[in-house]
PDB file of C-alpha atoms in Angstrom:
ATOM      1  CA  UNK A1275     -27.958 109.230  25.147  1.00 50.00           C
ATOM      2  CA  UNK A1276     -26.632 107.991  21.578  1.00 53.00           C
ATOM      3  CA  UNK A1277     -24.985 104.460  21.466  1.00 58.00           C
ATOM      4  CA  UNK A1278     -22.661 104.122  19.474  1.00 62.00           C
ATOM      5  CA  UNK A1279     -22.415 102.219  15.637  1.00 59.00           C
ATOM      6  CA  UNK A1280     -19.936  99.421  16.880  1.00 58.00           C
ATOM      7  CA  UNK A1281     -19.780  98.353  20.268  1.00 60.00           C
ATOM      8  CA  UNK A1282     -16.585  95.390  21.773  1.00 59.00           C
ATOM      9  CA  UNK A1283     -18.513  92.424  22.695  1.00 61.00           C
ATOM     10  CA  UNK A1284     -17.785  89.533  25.049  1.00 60.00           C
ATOM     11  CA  UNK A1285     -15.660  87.691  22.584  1.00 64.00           C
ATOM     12  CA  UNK A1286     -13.514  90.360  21.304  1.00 62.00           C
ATOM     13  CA  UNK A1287     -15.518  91.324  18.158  1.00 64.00           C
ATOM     14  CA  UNK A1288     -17.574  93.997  17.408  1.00 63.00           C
ATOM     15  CA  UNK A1289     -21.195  94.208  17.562  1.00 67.00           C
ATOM     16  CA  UNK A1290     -22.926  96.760  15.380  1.00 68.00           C
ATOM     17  CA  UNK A1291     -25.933  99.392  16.411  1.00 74.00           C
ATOM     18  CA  UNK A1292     -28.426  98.110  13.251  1.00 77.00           C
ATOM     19  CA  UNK A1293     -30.332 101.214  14.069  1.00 79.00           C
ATOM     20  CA  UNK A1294     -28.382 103.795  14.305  1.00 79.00           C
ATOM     21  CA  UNK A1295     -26.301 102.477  11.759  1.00 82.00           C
ATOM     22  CA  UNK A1296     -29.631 102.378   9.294  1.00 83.00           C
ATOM     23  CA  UNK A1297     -30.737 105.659  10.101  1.00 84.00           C
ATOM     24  CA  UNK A1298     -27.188 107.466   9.624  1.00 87.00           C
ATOM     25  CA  UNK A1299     -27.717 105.657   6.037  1.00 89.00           C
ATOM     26  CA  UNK A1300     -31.004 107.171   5.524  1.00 90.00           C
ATOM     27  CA  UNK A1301     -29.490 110.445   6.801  1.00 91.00           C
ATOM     28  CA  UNK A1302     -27.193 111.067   4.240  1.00 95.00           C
ATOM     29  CA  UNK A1303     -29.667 109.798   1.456  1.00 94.00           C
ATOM     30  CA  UNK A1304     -31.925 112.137   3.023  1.00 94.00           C
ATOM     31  CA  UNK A1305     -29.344 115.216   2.558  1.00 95.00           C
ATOM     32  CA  UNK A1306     -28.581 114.290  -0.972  1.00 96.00           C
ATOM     33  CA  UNK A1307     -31.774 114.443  -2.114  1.00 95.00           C
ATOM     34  CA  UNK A1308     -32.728 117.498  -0.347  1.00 96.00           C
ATOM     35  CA  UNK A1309     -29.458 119.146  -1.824  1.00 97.00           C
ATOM     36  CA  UNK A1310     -30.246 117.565  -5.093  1.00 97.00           C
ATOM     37  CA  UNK A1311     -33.838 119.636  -5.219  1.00 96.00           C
ATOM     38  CA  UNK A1312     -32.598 122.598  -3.696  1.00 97.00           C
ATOM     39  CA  UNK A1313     -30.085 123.099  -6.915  1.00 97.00           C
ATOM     40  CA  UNK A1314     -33.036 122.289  -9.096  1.00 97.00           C
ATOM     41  CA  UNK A1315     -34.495 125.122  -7.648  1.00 97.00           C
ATOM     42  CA  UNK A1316     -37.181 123.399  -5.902  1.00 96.00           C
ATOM     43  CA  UNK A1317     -39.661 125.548  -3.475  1.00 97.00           C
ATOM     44  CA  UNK A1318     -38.245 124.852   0.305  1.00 95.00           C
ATOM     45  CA  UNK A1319     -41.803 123.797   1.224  1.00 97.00           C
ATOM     46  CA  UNK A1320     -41.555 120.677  -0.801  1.00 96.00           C
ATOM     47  CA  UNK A1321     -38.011 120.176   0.342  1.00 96.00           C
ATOM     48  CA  UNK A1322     -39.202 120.216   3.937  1.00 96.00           C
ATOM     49  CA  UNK A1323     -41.854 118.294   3.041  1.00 96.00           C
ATOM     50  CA  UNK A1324     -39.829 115.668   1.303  1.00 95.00           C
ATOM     51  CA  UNK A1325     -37.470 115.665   3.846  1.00 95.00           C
ATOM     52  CA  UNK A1326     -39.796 114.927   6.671  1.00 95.00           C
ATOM     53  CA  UNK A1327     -40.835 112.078   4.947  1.00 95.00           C
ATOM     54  CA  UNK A1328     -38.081 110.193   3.962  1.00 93.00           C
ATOM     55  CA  UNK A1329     -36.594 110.964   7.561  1.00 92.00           C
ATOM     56  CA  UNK A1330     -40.488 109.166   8.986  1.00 92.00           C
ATOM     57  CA  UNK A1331     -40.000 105.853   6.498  1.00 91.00           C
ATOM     58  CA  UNK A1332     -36.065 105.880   7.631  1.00 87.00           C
ATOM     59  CA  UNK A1333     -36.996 105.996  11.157  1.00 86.00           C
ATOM     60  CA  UNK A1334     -39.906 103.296  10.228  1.00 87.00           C
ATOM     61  CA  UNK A1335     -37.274 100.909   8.235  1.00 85.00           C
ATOM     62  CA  UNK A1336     -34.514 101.001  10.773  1.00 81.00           C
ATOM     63  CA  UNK A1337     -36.616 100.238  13.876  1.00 81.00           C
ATOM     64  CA  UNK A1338     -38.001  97.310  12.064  1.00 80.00           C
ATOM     65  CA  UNK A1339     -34.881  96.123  11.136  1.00 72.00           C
ATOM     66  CA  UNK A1340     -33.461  97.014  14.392  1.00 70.00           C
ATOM     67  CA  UNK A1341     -36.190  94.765  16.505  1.00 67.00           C
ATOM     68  CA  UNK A1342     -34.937  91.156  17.955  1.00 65.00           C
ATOM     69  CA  UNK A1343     -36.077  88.209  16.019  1.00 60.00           C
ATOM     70  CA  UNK A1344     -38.240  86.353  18.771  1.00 58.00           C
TER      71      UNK A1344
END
């Protein structure tokens, strides 16, 4: 189940999602880049590869910006 980026909260504000709001950011980074290489006619190996990377230190940075302060 996805949450969603803003949520109401008990005061009548809006809390956002830190996480999901992160990784949407690193998503569309992630598809620029990969577009980026594929019209520099890069081999779709490294693409993937590329890809799967940036989408592992996305999912890295967001969860440890996403974690409560204790």
């Amino acid at each position: 189940m996805a949450l969603p980026l803003l949520s109401l909260s008990a005061d009548g504000g809006f809390c956002v999602n830190w996480f999901n709001l992160a990784l949407v950011g690193w998503i569309i980074l992630i598809a620029a880049a990969a577009i980026a290489a594929y019209m520099l006619h890069m081999p779709p190996i490294w693409i993937a590869i590329g890809t799967l990377a940036l989408l592992g230190i996305g999912v890295i940075s967001a969860v440890g910006k996403s974690k409560p302060q204790v």
